[in-house]
XYZ file of C-alpha atoms in Angstrom:
453
model
C -34.829 70.957 40.119
C -35.298 68.770 42.506
C -37.372 69.445 45.470
C -36.763 67.883 48.844
C -38.794 68.656 52.348
C -37.900 71.733 54.360
C -36.319 69.633 57.182
C -34.016 67.467 54.757
C -30.049 68.538 55.315
C -27.999 69.846 52.257
C -24.799 70.491 52.923
C -21.102 69.333 52.174
C -18.193 67.289 53.810
C -14.473 67.644 54.193
C -11.911 66.670 56.670
C -9.538 68.365 59.052
C -6.424 66.411 57.683
C -7.583 67.722 54.185
C -8.413 71.495 55.043
C -6.387 72.166 58.080
C -2.752 71.420 57.195
C -0.334 72.233 59.966
C -2.217 75.322 60.824
C -2.250 77.962 63.582
C -1.701 75.536 66.160
C 0.992 72.940 67.410
C -0.253 69.551 65.906
C 1.891 66.278 65.842
C 2.837 64.368 63.068
C 0.669 62.398 60.857
C 1.478 59.217 58.804
C 0.838 61.288 55.761
C 3.927 63.742 56.924
C 6.131 60.570 57.132
C 5.142 59.100 53.785
C 5.428 62.755 52.128
C 9.206 63.204 53.808
C 9.925 59.446 52.533
C 8.436 59.789 49.139
C 7.624 63.226 48.088
C 7.724 62.046 44.066
C 4.449 59.977 44.729
C 2.483 62.832 45.702
C 0.959 64.567 42.823
C 2.791 67.699 41.744
C 4.850 66.902 45.197
C 2.133 68.715 46.904
C 2.229 67.280 50.825
C -0.015 67.677 53.675
C 1.761 71.008 55.160
C -0.833 73.591 54.077
C -3.858 71.839 52.078
C -6.938 74.690 52.578
C -5.058 76.493 55.487
C -8.543 76.462 56.884
C -7.250 77.475 60.414
C -6.488 80.867 58.792
C -9.534 81.001 56.392
C -12.396 79.354 58.418
C -14.319 82.576 58.980
C -14.648 83.535 55.333
C -15.095 79.833 54.272
C -18.257 79.383 56.553
C -19.500 82.939 55.425
C -19.502 81.228 51.841
C -20.998 78.247 53.065
C -23.626 80.420 54.664
C -23.768 82.420 51.272
C -24.709 79.054 49.214
C -27.057 78.055 52.110
C -25.877 74.876 53.644
C -28.076 73.197 56.286
C -25.095 71.491 57.694
C -21.832 70.391 57.204
C -19.023 67.512 58.189
C -15.537 67.925 59.149
C -13.589 66.670 62.098
C -11.503 67.027 65.088
C -7.511 66.329 64.700
C -6.385 63.675 67.268
C -2.980 64.953 66.656
C -4.066 68.610 67.255
C -5.720 68.272 70.506
C -2.996 65.613 71.652
C 0.002 66.443 69.741
C 2.212 63.438 71.583
C -0.900 61.516 72.313
C -0.786 62.441 75.994
C -0.639 66.218 76.638
C -3.661 68.321 75.632
C -2.567 71.400 73.374
C -5.190 73.768 74.783
C -4.681 76.511 71.981
C -6.120 73.545 70.088
C -9.141 73.226 72.321
C -9.545 77.388 71.778
C -9.668 76.602 67.949
C -11.934 73.948 67.691
C -14.301 76.265 70.282
C -14.098 79.090 67.703
C -14.072 77.171 64.770
C -17.400 75.190 65.845
C -19.193 78.462 67.212
C -18.480 79.876 64.231
C -20.995 77.531 61.968
C -23.569 77.814 65.063
C -23.432 81.558 64.611
C -24.162 81.211 60.621
C -26.885 78.386 61.445
C -25.086 75.627 59.995
C -25.340 72.071 61.901
C -22.021 70.639 62.491
C -21.004 66.970 62.123
C -17.754 66.413 63.765
C -15.612 63.214 62.819
C -12.903 61.631 65.309
C -10.842 60.016 62.582
C -10.917 60.310 59.259
C -7.744 58.774 57.971
C -5.562 60.931 60.092
C -3.304 58.328 62.177
C -0.893 60.216 64.277
C 2.778 59.142 63.471
C 3.631 57.923 67.249
C 0.240 55.592 67.058
C 1.562 53.929 64.111
C 4.700 53.371 65.548
C 3.379 51.387 68.308
C 1.512 49.583 65.975
C -1.817 51.710 64.932
C -5.133 50.004 65.275
C -3.372 46.625 66.479
C -2.339 48.241 69.437
C -4.848 48.061 72.549
C -2.626 51.053 73.833
C -3.312 52.856 70.641
C -7.116 51.989 70.762
C -7.189 53.101 74.487
C -5.658 56.420 73.588
C -8.162 57.105 71.112
C -11.036 56.181 73.415
C -9.582 58.679 76.013
C -9.057 61.458 73.152
C -12.661 60.778 72.415
C -14.041 61.006 76.053
C -12.241 64.078 76.030
C -14.019 65.710 73.218
C -17.250 64.410 74.359
C -16.877 66.037 77.643
C -15.317 69.406 76.383
C -17.567 69.840 73.564
C -20.399 68.218 74.550
C -23.436 69.377 72.605
C -21.612 72.025 70.705
C -21.573 69.335 67.942
C -24.617 68.293 66.448
C -23.268 64.546 65.346
C -20.300 63.078 66.528
C -18.799 60.486 63.682
C -16.461 57.629 64.965
C -14.714 56.788 61.806
C -14.863 57.985 58.409
C -14.629 55.053 55.744
C -13.087 52.879 58.449
C -11.328 50.293 56.127
C -10.117 52.682 53.443
C -6.496 53.160 55.289
C -6.322 49.277 55.964
C -7.168 48.447 52.012
C -4.770 51.173 51.138
C -2.107 51.133 53.590
C -1.926 47.448 54.252
C -2.782 45.786 50.827
C -1.853 48.564 48.681
C 0.840 51.472 48.280
C -2.036 54.570 48.652
C -1.389 55.027 52.335
C 1.220 54.848 54.694
C 2.653 52.251 55.685
C 2.284 51.060 52.011
C 2.547 47.513 52.629
C 0.894 44.147 51.410
C 0.235 42.063 54.233
C -3.317 40.587 54.409
C -2.525 39.343 58.220
C -1.779 42.767 59.433
C -4.870 44.263 57.642
C -7.171 42.036 59.174
C -5.486 42.654 62.852
C -5.701 46.305 61.830
C -9.508 46.401 60.765
C -10.226 44.379 64.301
C -8.844 47.393 65.907
C -10.867 49.825 64.106
C -14.081 47.634 65.103
C -13.159 47.692 68.881
C -12.172 50.932 68.940
C -15.522 52.205 67.160
C -17.536 50.041 69.756
C -15.561 50.938 72.607
C -16.193 54.864 72.001
C -19.819 54.012 71.493
C -20.135 52.247 75.011
C -18.166 55.416 76.622
C -20.281 58.081 74.827
C -23.512 56.642 76.518
C -21.978 57.786 79.587
C -21.932 61.400 78.703
C -25.645 61.475 78.491
C -25.403 64.099 75.239
C -28.112 65.153 72.769
C -25.973 65.031 70.026
C -26.587 61.840 68.038
C -23.576 59.286 67.151
C -22.899 57.143 64.183
C -20.171 55.827 61.821
C -19.842 57.262 58.113
C -19.249 54.182 55.822
C -18.210 53.939 52.244
C -20.901 51.458 50.655
C -19.498 50.721 47.088
C -22.360 48.640 46.463
C -21.367 45.102 45.696
C -22.644 43.135 42.542
C -21.555 40.572 40.551
C -19.925 41.078 37.205
C -21.833 38.290 35.665
C -24.224 35.735 36.621
C -21.952 32.636 36.443
C -21.675 30.716 39.649
C -18.029 31.968 40.426
C -18.810 35.564 39.974
C -22.027 35.683 42.308
C -19.845 33.478 44.833
C -17.247 36.035 44.794
C -19.516 38.981 44.911
C -20.848 37.350 48.001
C -17.769 36.925 49.867
C -16.418 40.321 48.758
C -19.400 41.687 50.233
C -18.783 40.449 53.545
C -15.031 41.781 53.776
C -15.866 45.124 51.920
C -19.071 46.293 52.344
C -22.086 44.813 54.193
C -19.921 42.587 56.456
C -18.078 45.743 57.942
C -20.758 48.090 57.495
C -22.869 45.540 60.171
C -20.336 44.862 62.518
C -20.260 48.907 62.876
C -24.128 48.904 62.522
C -24.800 46.466 65.478
C -21.951 44.276 66.032
C -23.279 41.565 63.924
C -20.086 39.610 62.253
C -20.777 37.708 58.832
C -20.256 33.859 59.566
C -18.441 34.245 56.150
C -15.636 36.284 57.563
C -15.085 33.869 60.353
C -15.252 30.398 58.140
C -12.830 32.226 55.222
C -10.455 33.587 58.059
C -10.250 30.654 59.915
C -9.481 28.547 56.643
C -6.597 30.601 55.833
C -5.198 30.675 59.180
C -6.186 34.684 59.226
C -8.509 35.294 62.450
C -7.018 38.586 64.169
C -6.005 38.221 67.852
C -8.691 38.703 70.164
C -10.302 37.736 73.663
C -13.630 36.832 74.235
C -14.065 40.210 75.949
C -13.833 42.294 73.119
C -16.011 40.114 70.824
C -18.616 40.926 73.663
C -17.861 44.679 73.108
C -18.204 44.593 69.701
C -21.707 42.667 70.029
C -22.997 45.897 72.073
C -22.286 47.995 69.082
C -25.561 50.558 68.570
C -25.350 53.562 66.480
C -27.889 56.660 66.084
C -27.399 56.897 62.567
C -25.525 55.903 59.820
C -23.649 57.987 57.339
C -23.253 56.685 53.767
C -20.294 57.762 51.009
C -20.711 56.697 47.667
C -18.924 57.066 44.519
C -19.134 53.971 42.462
C -20.452 50.329 42.653
C -17.781 47.326 42.818
C -18.624 44.684 40.191
C -16.874 41.361 41.462
C -15.164 38.875 38.863
C -13.380 35.579 40.318
C -10.170 35.448 38.949
C -7.217 32.868 38.980
C -4.434 34.057 41.221
C -1.356 31.767 42.776
C -1.051 34.272 45.737
C -3.366 32.125 47.757
C -2.629 34.126 51.051
C -6.423 34.808 51.789
C -9.770 34.305 50.128
C -9.682 37.963 48.788
C -6.619 37.013 46.385
C -9.311 35.256 44.340
C -11.217 38.325 43.356
C -11.084 41.319 41.284
C -13.133 44.325 40.497
C -14.142 44.583 36.895
C -15.999 47.728 35.113
C -18.149 46.438 32.292
C -17.243 47.584 28.859
C -20.239 49.943 28.497
C -20.367 51.469 31.625
C -20.238 55.350 32.037
C -16.949 56.180 33.350
C -15.627 59.409 35.308
C -12.156 59.344 33.065
C -10.278 61.105 35.866
C -10.819 58.705 38.397
C -11.303 55.720 36.232
C -14.699 54.906 38.419
C -17.794 54.006 37.187
C -20.661 56.483 37.603
C -23.850 54.433 38.424
C -26.142 56.242 40.423
C -28.918 53.680 40.723
C -26.874 51.840 43.649
C -27.929 54.777 45.582
C -31.665 53.875 45.617
C -30.570 50.197 46.174
C -28.786 51.342 49.360
C -32.018 53.255 50.443
C -34.038 50.118 50.018
C -31.691 48.154 51.843
C -31.056 50.353 55.104
C -35.108 50.470 54.582
C -35.606 46.708 55.013
C -32.348 45.036 56.339
C -31.265 47.930 58.528
C -34.291 48.666 60.488
C -34.799 51.800 58.472
C -31.998 53.854 60.805
C -31.881 57.559 60.311
C -29.334 57.849 57.324
C -27.700 60.524 55.210
C -25.252 60.590 52.114
C -21.965 61.988 53.835
C -20.172 62.113 50.556
C -20.944 61.915 46.744
C -19.353 63.991 44.325
C -17.430 64.210 41.206
C -13.516 64.753 41.077
C -12.134 66.423 37.700
C -8.529 66.793 36.730
C -7.382 70.557 35.266
C -10.873 72.312 36.098
C -9.076 75.399 34.502
C -10.478 74.159 31.036
C -13.888 75.113 32.010
C -13.093 78.617 33.092
C -15.277 81.012 31.593
C -14.295 84.751 30.298
C -15.652 86.173 33.823
C -13.111 83.599 35.522
C -15.789 81.183 37.142
C -15.222 77.508 35.986
C -18.429 76.020 34.686
C -18.546 72.703 36.062
C -21.851 71.503 34.499
C -20.312 67.766 34.772
C -20.538 68.251 38.462
C -24.166 69.201 38.338
C -25.305 66.423 36.153
C -23.218 64.005 38.012
C -25.237 65.231 41.494
C -28.510 65.537 40.121
C -28.490 62.248 38.725
C -27.453 60.893 42.083
C -29.736 63.352 44.145
C -32.694 61.853 42.082
C -31.874 58.190 43.034
C -31.866 59.539 46.791
C -35.092 61.420 46.555
C -36.727 57.904 44.871
C -35.322 56.045 47.675
C -36.885 58.780 50.258
C -40.444 58.622 48.202
C -40.321 54.844 48.776
C -39.942 55.356 52.484
C -36.159 55.057 52.859
C -35.170 57.222 56.256
C -32.760 59.232 54.894
C -32.419 63.066 56.221
C -29.488 64.300 54.153
C -27.236 64.915 51.454
C -23.664 65.892 51.744
C -21.337 66.257 48.456
C -17.935 66.239 48.486
C -16.403 68.437 48.945
C -17.325 72.010 49.981
C -14.264 73.164 48.917
C -11.416 71.939 46.907
C -9.477 69.611 49.332
C -6.080 67.982 49.302
C -6.440 64.340 48.841
C -3.921 62.519 49.933
C -1.057 61.040 47.163
C -3.601 62.571 44.513
C -3.202 65.975 46.336
C -5.096 68.754 44.087
C -5.187 66.625 41.101
C -8.798 65.924 41.051
C -11.197 68.892 42.550
C -14.493 68.132 44.108
C -15.552 71.448 45.394
C -18.018 73.635 44.879
C -15.669 76.275 45.901
C -12.421 76.760 44.098
C -9.108 77.234 45.834
C -6.069 78.907 44.453
C -3.162 77.310 45.861
C -0.841 80.252 44.862
C -2.691 82.598 47.434
C -5.368 80.480 49.212
C -8.160 82.699 47.615
C -11.576 81.267 47.051
C -14.115 81.590 44.244
C -17.582 79.893 43.967
C -18.158 77.575 40.620
C -21.033 77.446 38.809
C -22.190 74.222 40.548
C -22.214 76.483 43.873
C -24.814 78.733 42.355
C -26.815 75.757 41.470
C -26.679 73.989 44.743
C -27.944 77.302 46.415
C -31.158 77.368 44.037
C -31.787 73.450 45.293
C -31.794 74.549 48.745
C -33.849 77.603 48.337
C -36.432 75.530 46.487
C -37.050 72.996 49.651
C -40.343 73.177 50.809
C -42.402 71.998 53.737
């Protein structure tokens, strides 16, 4: 059993859209509602975002189960579209729900991290241009200001964005998210808008003088060159500036990597911006950093005739001898977590940080149900153990890591994957929305109980 200090927070993550569904209050349409309406066949088993885990009806029992496991803290989020269904008018029922919801965690002595944006773009905002629109950015800032004023220090930690560039890469360079385009120019403008929105919200947050901390949760899929060839090393350096360290440093302290500027200029891809907006971004300062880690990126240079932007020249390639999660096709490489911990210590001023997501998604977990009806997910316990050992090693070597949240507290709906790959400590039965602990929940409980001062 891995033993952490008593003040090390151990808990889990989930998100508003992936657990709430339409819920008990009015909520505006999201881009994923539109995507599902247009192409239900793209979603696993044609399961859309209508119900998900129906947590707005089940949260008291869910939080009771979280308490039984022993969570110190949990991350979920507010839904912008629930609080402001049309982007302008406040939904008072939603305000009351979130007060009740957050207070239920408080009653059970579970600290709460609340995310302000987790892939859940309101449809009206997308129709106005998404993050490329300054009107949308200002509406987002207004929504965040309302949250800070209304919920104040009921929330222990605020998170501006979860995995900020995933909707960009998956929606504007891929078909996993709406609008399912492949347009690098739009992707760059959307990304810049996210950086600007993040920085504007941080500046507004300071005006509220809250005790709560504010940060960002970034998916750092640590970059390696696929080989030691000069081409692959150069490819990894540029890829890293676009996907990992580059955007992370912008959202950490407003530092813009010169590689980004040079290569975007080379392809005439610089986003529309003003000097005032650059000055706002340069004022960026967060209190803590959340890191989501699932797999590394091993970058290889490739031949490509598209030549639209520099990223067309690279591909991610998994070594033949790598350990793989076959259900997701992702490499399993826990050692990168230690390197992340050391890099935060040495290059990010040892900012307080925590693992905000790390987990093992497996298809058809029914195969592992025992005679007593419990899923014996030893594969998940092995995965989590291997990664937690690397976190412990980083802490022992001086990295300022204050906690670990696995993904996910319970089986969550996951966009086009729906419930194909299950990640939870707690099983969700989609037929009746009943919940049941998996074997990993009892293992996790033991690890939390083993903490010592």
